[in-house]
Each structure stands twice: as structure tokens, then as C-alpha cells.
PDB file of N, CA and C in Angstrom:
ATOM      1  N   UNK A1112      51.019 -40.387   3.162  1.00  0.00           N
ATOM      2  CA  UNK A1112      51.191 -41.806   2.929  1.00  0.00           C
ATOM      3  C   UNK A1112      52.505 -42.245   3.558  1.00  0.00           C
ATOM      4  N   UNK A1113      52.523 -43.655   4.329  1.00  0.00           N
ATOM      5  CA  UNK A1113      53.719 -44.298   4.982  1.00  0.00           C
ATOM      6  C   UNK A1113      54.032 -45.006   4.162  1.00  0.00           C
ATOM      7  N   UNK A1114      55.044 -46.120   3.868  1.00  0.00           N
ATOM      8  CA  UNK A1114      55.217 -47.381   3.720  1.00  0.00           C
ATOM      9  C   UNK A1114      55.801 -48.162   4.268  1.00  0.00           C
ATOM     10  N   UNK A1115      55.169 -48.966   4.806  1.00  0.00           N
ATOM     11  CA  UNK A1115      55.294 -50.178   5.791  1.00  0.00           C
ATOM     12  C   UNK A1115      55.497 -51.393   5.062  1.00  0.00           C
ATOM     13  N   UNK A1116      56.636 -52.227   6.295  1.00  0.00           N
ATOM     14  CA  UNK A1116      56.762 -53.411   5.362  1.00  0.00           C
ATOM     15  C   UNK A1116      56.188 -54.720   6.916  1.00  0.00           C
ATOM     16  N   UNK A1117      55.255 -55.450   6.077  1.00  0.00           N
ATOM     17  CA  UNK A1117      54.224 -56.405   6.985  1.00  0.00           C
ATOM     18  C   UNK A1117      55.445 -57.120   7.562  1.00  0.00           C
ATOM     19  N   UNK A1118      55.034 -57.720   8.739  1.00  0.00           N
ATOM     20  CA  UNK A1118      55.982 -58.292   9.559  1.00  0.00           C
ATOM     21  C   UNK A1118      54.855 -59.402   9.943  1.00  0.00           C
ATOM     22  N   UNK A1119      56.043 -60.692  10.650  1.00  0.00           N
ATOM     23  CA  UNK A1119      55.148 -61.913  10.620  1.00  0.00           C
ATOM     24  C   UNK A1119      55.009 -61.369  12.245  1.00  0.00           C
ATOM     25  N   UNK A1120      53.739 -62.200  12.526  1.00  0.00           N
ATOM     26  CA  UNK A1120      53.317 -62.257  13.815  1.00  0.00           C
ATOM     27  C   UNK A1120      52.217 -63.494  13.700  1.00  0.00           C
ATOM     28  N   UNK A1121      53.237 -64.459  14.790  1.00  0.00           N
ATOM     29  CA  UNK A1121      52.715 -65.571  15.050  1.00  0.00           C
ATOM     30  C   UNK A1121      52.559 -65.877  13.966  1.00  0.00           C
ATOM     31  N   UNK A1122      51.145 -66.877  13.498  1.00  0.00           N
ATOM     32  CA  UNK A1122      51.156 -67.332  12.180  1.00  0.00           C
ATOM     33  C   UNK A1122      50.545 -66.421  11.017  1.00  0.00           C
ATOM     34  N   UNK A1123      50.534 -65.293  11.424  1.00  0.00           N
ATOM     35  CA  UNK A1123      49.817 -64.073  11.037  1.00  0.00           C
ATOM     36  C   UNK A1123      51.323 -63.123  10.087  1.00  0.00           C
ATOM     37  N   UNK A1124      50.103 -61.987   9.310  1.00  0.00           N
ATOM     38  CA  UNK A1124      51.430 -60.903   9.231  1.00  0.00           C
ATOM     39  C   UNK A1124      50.644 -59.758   9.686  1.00  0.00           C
ATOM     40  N   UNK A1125      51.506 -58.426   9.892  1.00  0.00           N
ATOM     41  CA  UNK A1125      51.115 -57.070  10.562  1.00  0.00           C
ATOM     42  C   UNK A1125      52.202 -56.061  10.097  1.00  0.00           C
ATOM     43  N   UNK A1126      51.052 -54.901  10.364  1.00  0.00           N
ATOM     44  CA  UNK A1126      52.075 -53.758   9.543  1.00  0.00           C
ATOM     45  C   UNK A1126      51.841 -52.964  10.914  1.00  0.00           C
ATOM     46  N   UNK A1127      53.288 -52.552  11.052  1.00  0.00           N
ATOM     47  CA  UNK A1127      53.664 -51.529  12.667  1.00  0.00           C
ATOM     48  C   UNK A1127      53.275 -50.031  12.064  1.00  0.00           C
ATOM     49  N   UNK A1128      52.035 -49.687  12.907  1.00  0.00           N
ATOM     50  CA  UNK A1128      51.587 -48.045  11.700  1.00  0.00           C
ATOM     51  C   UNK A1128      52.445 -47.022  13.757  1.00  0.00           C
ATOM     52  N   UNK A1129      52.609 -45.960  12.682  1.00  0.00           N
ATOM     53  CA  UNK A1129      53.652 -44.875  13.568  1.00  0.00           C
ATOM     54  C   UNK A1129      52.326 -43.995  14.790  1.00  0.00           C
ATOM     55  N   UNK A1130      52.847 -44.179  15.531  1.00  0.00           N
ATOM     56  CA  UNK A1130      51.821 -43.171  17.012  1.00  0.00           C
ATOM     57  C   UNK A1130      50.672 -42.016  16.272  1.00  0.00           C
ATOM     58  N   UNK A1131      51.926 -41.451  15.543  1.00  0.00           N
ATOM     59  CA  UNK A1131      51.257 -40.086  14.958  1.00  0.00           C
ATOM     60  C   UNK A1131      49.740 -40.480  13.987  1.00  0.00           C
ATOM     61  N   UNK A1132      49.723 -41.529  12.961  1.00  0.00           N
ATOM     62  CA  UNK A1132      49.099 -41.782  12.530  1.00  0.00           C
ATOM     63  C   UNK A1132      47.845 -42.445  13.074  1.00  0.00           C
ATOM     64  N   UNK A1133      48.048 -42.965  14.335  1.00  0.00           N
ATOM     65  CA  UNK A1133      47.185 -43.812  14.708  1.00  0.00           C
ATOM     66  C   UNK A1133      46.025 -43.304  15.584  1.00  0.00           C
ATOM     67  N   UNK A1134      47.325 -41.729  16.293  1.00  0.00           N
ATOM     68  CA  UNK A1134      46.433 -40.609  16.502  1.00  0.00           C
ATOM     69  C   UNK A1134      45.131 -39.545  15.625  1.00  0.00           C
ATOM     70  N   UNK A1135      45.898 -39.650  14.104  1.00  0.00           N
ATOM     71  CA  UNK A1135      45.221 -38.787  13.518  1.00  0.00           C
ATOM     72  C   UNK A1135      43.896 -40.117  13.582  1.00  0.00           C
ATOM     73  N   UNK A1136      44.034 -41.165  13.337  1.00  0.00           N
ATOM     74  CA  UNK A1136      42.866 -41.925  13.160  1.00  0.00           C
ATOM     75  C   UNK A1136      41.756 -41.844  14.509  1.00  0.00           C
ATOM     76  N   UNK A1137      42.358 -41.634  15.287  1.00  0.00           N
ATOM     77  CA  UNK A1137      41.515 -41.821  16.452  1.00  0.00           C
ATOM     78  C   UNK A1137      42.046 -43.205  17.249  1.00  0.00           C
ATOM     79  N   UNK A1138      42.975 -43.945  16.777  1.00  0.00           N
ATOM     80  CA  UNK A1138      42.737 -45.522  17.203  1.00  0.00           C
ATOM     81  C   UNK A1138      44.117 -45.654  18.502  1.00  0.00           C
ATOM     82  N   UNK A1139      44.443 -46.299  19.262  1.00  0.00           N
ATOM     83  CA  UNK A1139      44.841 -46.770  20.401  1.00  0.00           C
ATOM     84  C   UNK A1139      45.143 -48.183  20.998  1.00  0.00           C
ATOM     85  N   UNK A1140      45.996 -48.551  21.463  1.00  0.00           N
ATOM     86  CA  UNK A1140      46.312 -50.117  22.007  1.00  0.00           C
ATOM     87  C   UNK A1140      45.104 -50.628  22.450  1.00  0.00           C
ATOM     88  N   UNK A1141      44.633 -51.420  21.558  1.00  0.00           N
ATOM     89  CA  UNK A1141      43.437 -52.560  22.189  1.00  0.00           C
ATOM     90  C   UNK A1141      42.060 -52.176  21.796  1.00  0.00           C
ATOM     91  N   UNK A1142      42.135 -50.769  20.869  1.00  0.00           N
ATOM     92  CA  UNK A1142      41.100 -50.880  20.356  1.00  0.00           C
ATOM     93  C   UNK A1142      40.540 -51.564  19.233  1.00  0.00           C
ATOM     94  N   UNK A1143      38.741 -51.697  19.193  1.00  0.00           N
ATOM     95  CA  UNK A1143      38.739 -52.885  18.181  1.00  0.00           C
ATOM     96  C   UNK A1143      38.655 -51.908  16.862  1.00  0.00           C
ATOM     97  N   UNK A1144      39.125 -52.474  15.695  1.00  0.00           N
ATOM     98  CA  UNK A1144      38.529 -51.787  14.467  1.00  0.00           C
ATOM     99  C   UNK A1144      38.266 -52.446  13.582  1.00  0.00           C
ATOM    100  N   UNK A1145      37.761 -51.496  12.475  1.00  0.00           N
ATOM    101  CA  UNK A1145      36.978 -52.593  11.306  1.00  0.00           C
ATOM    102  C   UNK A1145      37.950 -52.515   9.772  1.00  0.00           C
ATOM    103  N   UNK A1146      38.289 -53.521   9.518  1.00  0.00           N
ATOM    104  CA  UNK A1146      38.881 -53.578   8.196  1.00  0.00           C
ATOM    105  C   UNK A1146      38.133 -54.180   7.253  1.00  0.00           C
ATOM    106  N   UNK A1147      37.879 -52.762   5.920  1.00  0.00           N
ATOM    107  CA  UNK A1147      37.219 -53.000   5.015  1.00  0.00           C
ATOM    108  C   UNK A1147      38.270 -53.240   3.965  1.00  0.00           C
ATOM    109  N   UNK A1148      37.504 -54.433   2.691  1.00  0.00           N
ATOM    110  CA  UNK A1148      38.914 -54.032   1.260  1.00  0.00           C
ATOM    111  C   UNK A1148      38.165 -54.051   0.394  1.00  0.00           C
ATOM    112  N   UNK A1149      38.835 -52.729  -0.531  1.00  0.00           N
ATOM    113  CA  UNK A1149      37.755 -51.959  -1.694  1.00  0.00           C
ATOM    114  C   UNK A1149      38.714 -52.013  -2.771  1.00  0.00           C
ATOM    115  N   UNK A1150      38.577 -53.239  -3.838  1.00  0.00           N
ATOM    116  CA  UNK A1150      39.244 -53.629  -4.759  1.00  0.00           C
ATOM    117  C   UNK A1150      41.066 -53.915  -4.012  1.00  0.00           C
ATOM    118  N   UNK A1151      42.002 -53.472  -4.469  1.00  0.00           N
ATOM    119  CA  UNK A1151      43.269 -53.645  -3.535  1.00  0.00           C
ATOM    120  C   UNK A1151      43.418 -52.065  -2.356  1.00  0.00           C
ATOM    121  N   UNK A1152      42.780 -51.767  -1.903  1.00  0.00           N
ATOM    122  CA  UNK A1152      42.673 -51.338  -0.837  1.00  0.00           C
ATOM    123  C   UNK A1152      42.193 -51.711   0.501  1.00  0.00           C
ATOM    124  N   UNK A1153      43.154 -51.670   1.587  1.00  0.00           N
ATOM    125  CA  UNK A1153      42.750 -51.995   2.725  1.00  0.00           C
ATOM    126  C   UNK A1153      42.234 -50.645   3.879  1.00  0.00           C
ATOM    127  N   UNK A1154      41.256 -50.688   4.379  1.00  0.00           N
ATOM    128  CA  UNK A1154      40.525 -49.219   4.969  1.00  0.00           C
ATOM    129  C   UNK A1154      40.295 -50.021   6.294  1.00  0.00           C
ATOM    130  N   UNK A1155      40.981 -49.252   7.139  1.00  0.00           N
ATOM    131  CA  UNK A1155      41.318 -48.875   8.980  1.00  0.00           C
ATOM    132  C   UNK A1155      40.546 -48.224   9.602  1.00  0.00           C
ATOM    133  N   UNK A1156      39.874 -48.647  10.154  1.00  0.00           N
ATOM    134  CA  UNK A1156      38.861 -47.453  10.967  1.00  0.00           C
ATOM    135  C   UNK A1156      38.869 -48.150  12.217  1.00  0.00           C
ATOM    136  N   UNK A1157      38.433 -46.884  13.139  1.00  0.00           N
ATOM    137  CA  UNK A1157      38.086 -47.397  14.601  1.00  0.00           C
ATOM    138  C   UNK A1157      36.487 -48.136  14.546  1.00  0.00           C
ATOM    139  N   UNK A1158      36.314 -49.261  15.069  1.00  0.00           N
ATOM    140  CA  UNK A1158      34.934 -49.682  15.216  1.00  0.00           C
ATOM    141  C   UNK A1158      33.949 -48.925  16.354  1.00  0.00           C
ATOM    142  N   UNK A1159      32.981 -48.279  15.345  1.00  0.00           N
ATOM    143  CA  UNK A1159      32.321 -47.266  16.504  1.00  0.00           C
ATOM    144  C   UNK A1159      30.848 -48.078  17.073  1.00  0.00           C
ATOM    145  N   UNK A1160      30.909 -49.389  16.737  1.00  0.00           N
ATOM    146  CA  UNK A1160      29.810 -50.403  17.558  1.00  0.00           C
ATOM    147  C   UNK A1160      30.442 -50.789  18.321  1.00  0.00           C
ATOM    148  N   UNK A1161      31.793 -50.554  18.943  1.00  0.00           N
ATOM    149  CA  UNK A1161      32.386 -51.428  20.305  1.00  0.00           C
ATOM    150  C   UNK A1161      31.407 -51.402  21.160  1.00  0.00           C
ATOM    151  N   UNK A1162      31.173 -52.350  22.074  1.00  0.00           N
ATOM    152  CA  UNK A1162      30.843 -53.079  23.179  1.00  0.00           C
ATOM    153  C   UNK A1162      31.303 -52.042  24.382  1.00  0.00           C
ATOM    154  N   UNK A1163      29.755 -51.299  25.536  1.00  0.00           N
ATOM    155  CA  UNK A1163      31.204 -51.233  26.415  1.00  0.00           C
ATOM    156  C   UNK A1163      31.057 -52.412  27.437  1.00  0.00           C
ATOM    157  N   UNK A1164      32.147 -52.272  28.088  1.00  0.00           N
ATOM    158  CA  UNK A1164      32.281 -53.003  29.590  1.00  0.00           C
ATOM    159  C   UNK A1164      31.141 -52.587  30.369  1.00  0.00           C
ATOM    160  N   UNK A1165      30.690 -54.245  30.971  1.00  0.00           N
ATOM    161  CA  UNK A1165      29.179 -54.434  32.073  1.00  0.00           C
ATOM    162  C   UNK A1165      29.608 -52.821  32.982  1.00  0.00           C
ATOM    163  N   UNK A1166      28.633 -52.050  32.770  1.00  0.00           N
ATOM    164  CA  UNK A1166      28.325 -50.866  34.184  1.00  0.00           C
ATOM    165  C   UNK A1166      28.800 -49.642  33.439  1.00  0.00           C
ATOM    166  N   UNK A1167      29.295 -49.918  32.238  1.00  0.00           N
ATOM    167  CA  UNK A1167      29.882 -47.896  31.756  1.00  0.00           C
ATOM    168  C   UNK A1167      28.839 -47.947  30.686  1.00  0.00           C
ATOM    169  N   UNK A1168      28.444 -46.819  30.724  1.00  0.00           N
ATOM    170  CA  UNK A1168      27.084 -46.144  29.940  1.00  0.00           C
ATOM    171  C   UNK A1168      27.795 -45.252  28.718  1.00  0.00           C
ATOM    172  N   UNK A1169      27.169 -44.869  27.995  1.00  0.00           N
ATOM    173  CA  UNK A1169      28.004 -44.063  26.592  1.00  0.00           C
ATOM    174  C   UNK A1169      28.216 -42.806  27.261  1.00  0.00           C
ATOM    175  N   UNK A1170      27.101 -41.961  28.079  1.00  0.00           N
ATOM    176  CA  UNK A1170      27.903 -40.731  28.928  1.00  0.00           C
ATOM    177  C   UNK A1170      28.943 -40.961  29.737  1.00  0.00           C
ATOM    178  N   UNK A1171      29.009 -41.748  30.368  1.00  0.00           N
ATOM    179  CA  UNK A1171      30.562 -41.809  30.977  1.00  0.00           C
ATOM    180  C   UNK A1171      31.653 -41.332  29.948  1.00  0.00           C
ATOM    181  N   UNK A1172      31.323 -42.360  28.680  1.00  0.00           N
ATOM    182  CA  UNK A1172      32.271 -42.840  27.774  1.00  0.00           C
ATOM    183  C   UNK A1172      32.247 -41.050  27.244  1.00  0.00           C
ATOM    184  N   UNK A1173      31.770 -40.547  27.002  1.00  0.00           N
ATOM    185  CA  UNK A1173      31.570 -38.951  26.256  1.00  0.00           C
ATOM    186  C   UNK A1173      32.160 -38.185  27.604  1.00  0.00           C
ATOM    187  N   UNK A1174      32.114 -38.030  28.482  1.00  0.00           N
ATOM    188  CA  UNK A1174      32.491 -37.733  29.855  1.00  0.00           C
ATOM    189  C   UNK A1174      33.898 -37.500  30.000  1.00  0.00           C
ATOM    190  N   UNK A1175      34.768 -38.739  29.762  1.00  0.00           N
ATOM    191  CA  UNK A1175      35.606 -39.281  29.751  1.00  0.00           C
ATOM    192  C   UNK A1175      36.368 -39.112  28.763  1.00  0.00           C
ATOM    193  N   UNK A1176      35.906 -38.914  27.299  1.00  0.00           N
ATOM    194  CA  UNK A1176      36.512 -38.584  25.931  1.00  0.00           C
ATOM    195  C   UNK A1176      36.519 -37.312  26.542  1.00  0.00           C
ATOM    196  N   UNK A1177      35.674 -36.121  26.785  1.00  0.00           N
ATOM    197  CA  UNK A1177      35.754 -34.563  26.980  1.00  0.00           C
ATOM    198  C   UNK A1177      37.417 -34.225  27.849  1.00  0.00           C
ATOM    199  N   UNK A1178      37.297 -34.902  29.161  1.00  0.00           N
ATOM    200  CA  UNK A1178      38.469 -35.019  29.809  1.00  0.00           C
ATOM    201  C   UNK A1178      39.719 -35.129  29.485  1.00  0.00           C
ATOM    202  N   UNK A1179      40.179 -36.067  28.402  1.00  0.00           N
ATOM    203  CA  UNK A1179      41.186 -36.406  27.762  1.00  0.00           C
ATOM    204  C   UNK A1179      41.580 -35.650  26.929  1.00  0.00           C
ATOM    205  N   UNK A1180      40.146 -34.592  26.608  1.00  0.00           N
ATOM    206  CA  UNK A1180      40.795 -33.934  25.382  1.00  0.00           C
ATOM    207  C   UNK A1180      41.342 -32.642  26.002  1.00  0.00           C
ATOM    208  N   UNK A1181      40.461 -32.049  26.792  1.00  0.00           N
ATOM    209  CA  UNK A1181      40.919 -30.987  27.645  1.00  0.00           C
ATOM    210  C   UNK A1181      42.184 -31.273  28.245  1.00  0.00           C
ATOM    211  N   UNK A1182      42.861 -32.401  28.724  1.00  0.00           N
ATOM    212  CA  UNK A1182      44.025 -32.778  29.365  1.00  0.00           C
ATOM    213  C   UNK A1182      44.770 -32.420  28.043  1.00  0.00           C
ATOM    214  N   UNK A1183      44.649 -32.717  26.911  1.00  0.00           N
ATOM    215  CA  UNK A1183      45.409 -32.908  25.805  1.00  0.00           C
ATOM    216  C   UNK A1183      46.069 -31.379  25.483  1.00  0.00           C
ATOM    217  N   UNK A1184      44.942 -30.434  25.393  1.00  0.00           N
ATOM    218  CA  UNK A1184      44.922 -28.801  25.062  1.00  0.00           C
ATOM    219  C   UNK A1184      45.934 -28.764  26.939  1.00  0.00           C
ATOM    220  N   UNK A1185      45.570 -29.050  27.805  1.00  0.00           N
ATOM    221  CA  UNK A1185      46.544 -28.248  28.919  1.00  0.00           C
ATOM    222  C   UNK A1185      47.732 -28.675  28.821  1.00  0.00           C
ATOM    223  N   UNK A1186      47.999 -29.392  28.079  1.00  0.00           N
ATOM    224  CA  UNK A1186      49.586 -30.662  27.852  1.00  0.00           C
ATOM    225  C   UNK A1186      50.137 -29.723  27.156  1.00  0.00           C
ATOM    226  N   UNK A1187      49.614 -29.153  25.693  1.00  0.00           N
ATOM    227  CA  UNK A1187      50.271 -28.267  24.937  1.00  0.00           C
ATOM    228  C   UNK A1187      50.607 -26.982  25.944  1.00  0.00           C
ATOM    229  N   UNK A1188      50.491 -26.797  26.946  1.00  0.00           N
ATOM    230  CA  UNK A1188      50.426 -25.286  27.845  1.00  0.00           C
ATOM    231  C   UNK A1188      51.863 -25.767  28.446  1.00  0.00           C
ATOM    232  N   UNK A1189      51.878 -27.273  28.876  1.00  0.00           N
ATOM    233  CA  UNK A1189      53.206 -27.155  30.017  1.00  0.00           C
ATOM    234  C   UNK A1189      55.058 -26.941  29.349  1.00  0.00           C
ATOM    235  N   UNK A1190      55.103 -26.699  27.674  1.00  0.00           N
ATOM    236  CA  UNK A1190      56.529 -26.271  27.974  1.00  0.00           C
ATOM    237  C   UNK A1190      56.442 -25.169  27.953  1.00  0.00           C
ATOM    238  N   UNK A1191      55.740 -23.927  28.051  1.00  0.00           N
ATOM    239  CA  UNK A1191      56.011 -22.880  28.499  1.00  0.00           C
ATOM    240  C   UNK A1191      55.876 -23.234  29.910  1.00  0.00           C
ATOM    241  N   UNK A1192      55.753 -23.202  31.161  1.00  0.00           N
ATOM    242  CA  UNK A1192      56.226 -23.763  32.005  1.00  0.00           C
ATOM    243  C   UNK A1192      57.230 -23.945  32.501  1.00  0.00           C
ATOM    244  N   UNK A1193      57.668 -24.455  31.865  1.00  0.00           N
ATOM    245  CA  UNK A1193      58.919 -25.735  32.235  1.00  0.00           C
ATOM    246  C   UNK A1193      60.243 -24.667  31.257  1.00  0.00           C
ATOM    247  N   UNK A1194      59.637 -23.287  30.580  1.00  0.00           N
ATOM    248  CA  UNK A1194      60.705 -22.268  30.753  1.00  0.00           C
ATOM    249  C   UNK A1194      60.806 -21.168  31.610  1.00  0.00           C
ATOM    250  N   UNK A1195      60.255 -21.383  32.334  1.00  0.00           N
ATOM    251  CA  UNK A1195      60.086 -20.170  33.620  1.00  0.00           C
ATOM    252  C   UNK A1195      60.660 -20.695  34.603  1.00  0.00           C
ATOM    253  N   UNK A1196      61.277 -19.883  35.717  1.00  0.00           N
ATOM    254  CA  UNK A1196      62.251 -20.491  36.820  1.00  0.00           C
ATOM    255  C   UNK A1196      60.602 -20.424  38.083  1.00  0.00           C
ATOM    256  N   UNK A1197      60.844 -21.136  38.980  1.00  0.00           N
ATOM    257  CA  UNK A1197      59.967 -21.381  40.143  1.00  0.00           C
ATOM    258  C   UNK A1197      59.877 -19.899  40.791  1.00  0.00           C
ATOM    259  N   UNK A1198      60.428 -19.101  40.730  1.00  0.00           N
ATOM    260  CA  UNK A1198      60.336 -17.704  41.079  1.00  0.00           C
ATOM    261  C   UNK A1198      59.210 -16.955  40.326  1.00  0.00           C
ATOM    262  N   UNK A1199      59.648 -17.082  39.093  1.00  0.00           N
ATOM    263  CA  UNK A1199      58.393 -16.811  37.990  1.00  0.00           C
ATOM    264  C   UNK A1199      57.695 -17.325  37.991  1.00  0.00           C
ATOM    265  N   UNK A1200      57.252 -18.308  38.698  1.00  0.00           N
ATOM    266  CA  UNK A1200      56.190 -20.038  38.387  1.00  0.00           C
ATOM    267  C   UNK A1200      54.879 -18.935  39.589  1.00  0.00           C
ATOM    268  N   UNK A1201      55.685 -18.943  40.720  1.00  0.00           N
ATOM    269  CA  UNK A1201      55.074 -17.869  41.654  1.00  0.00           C
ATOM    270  C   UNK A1201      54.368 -17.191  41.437  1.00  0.00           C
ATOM    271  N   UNK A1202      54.956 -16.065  40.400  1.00  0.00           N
ATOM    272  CA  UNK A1202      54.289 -14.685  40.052  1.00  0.00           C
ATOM    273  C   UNK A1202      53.387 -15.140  39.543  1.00  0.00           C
ATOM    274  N   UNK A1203      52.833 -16.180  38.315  1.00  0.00           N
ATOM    275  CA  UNK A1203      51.805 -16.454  37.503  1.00  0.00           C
ATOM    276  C   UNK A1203      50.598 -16.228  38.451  1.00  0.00           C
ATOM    277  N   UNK A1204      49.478 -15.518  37.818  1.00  0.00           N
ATOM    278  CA  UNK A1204      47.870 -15.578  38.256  1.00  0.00           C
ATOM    279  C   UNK A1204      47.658 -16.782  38.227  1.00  0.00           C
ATOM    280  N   UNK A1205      47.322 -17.595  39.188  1.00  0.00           N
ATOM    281  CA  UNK A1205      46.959 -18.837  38.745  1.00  0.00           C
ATOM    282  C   UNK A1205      45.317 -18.680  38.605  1.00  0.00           C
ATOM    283  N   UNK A1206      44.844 -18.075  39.014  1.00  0.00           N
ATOM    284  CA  UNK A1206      43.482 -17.987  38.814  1.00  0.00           C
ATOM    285  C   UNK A1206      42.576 -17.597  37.392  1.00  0.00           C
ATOM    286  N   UNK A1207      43.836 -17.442  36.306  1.00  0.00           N
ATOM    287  CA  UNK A1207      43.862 -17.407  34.931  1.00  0.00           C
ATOM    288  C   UNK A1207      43.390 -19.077  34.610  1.00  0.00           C
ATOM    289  N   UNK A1208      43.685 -20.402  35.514  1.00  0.00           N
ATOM    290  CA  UNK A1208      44.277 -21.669  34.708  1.00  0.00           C
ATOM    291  C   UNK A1208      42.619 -21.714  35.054  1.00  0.00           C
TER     292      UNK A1208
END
């Protein structure tokens, strides 16, 4: 649990939720989501009826999620890396990656 304090926006208010969290949710700049309220609870979810854009098909969209995630797992690989000198960078099998 965070606690956030709502901030005005425009004639509106908004609560600034932290990267980390927004990751565990799944959610991202500009995505749409659905806010449900269950007695004084407010519930955040990503909206999984989004719309896509004229010409992208849901395999792209699954295509495209696979990619990101695999980029994500090789991201965790590069600070070992980035402790090895370019001499050692050399020696690596690359035919391991």
C-alpha cells in the first residue's frame, strides 16, 4: 500500500501512482483503464476492451507484447556486462546470446 495525496489537475483532481506500481499493474502513459468503486474503494485496472488502431490486429499486439518482454529478461543481463572490460567483452561466446 502507497499513500498518495490527490493533486488538482485542471478542473479535475489526480493521484501521481509511482513507475513501480504501475508496472506491477500492467498500466503505462496513455493507456485506457477502467475505474470501478466498491463501497469506498476505488479499483484500477488496465481496460482489456481497448480499441486497436485502424490496421493492427490482436497478433501483432501479442507479437509485440512477446518482444518487450523478452527485451525486458535481456535488460536484466546487461549489468553484468557493463562489469567486464571490452577485452573480456571479446572472450564471451557470443553464440551462447
Amino acid at each position: 500500500m502507497a499513500i498518495r495525496k490527490l493533486t488538482k489537475v485542471g478542473n479535475s483532481l489526480g493521484i501521481m501512482l509511482p513507475v513501480e506500481m504501475l508496472k506491477t499493474a500492467n498500466l503505462a502513459f496513455e493507456d485506457e483503464s477502467e475505474v470501478e468503486f466498491k463501497g469506498v474503494k476505488i479499483i484500477l485496472r488496465k481496460n482489456k476492451n481497448a480499441k486497436l488502431p485502424k490496421g493492427v490486429d490482436a497478433e501483432f499486439m501479442e507479437m509485440l507484447s512477446d518482444f518487450i518482454k523478452k527485451r525486458e529478461e535481456c535488460r536484466a543481463f546487461l549489468p553484468f556486462l557493463y562489469k567486464i572490460s571490452r577485452a573480456e567483452l571479446r572472450k564471451v561466446d557470443k553464440s551462447s546470446f
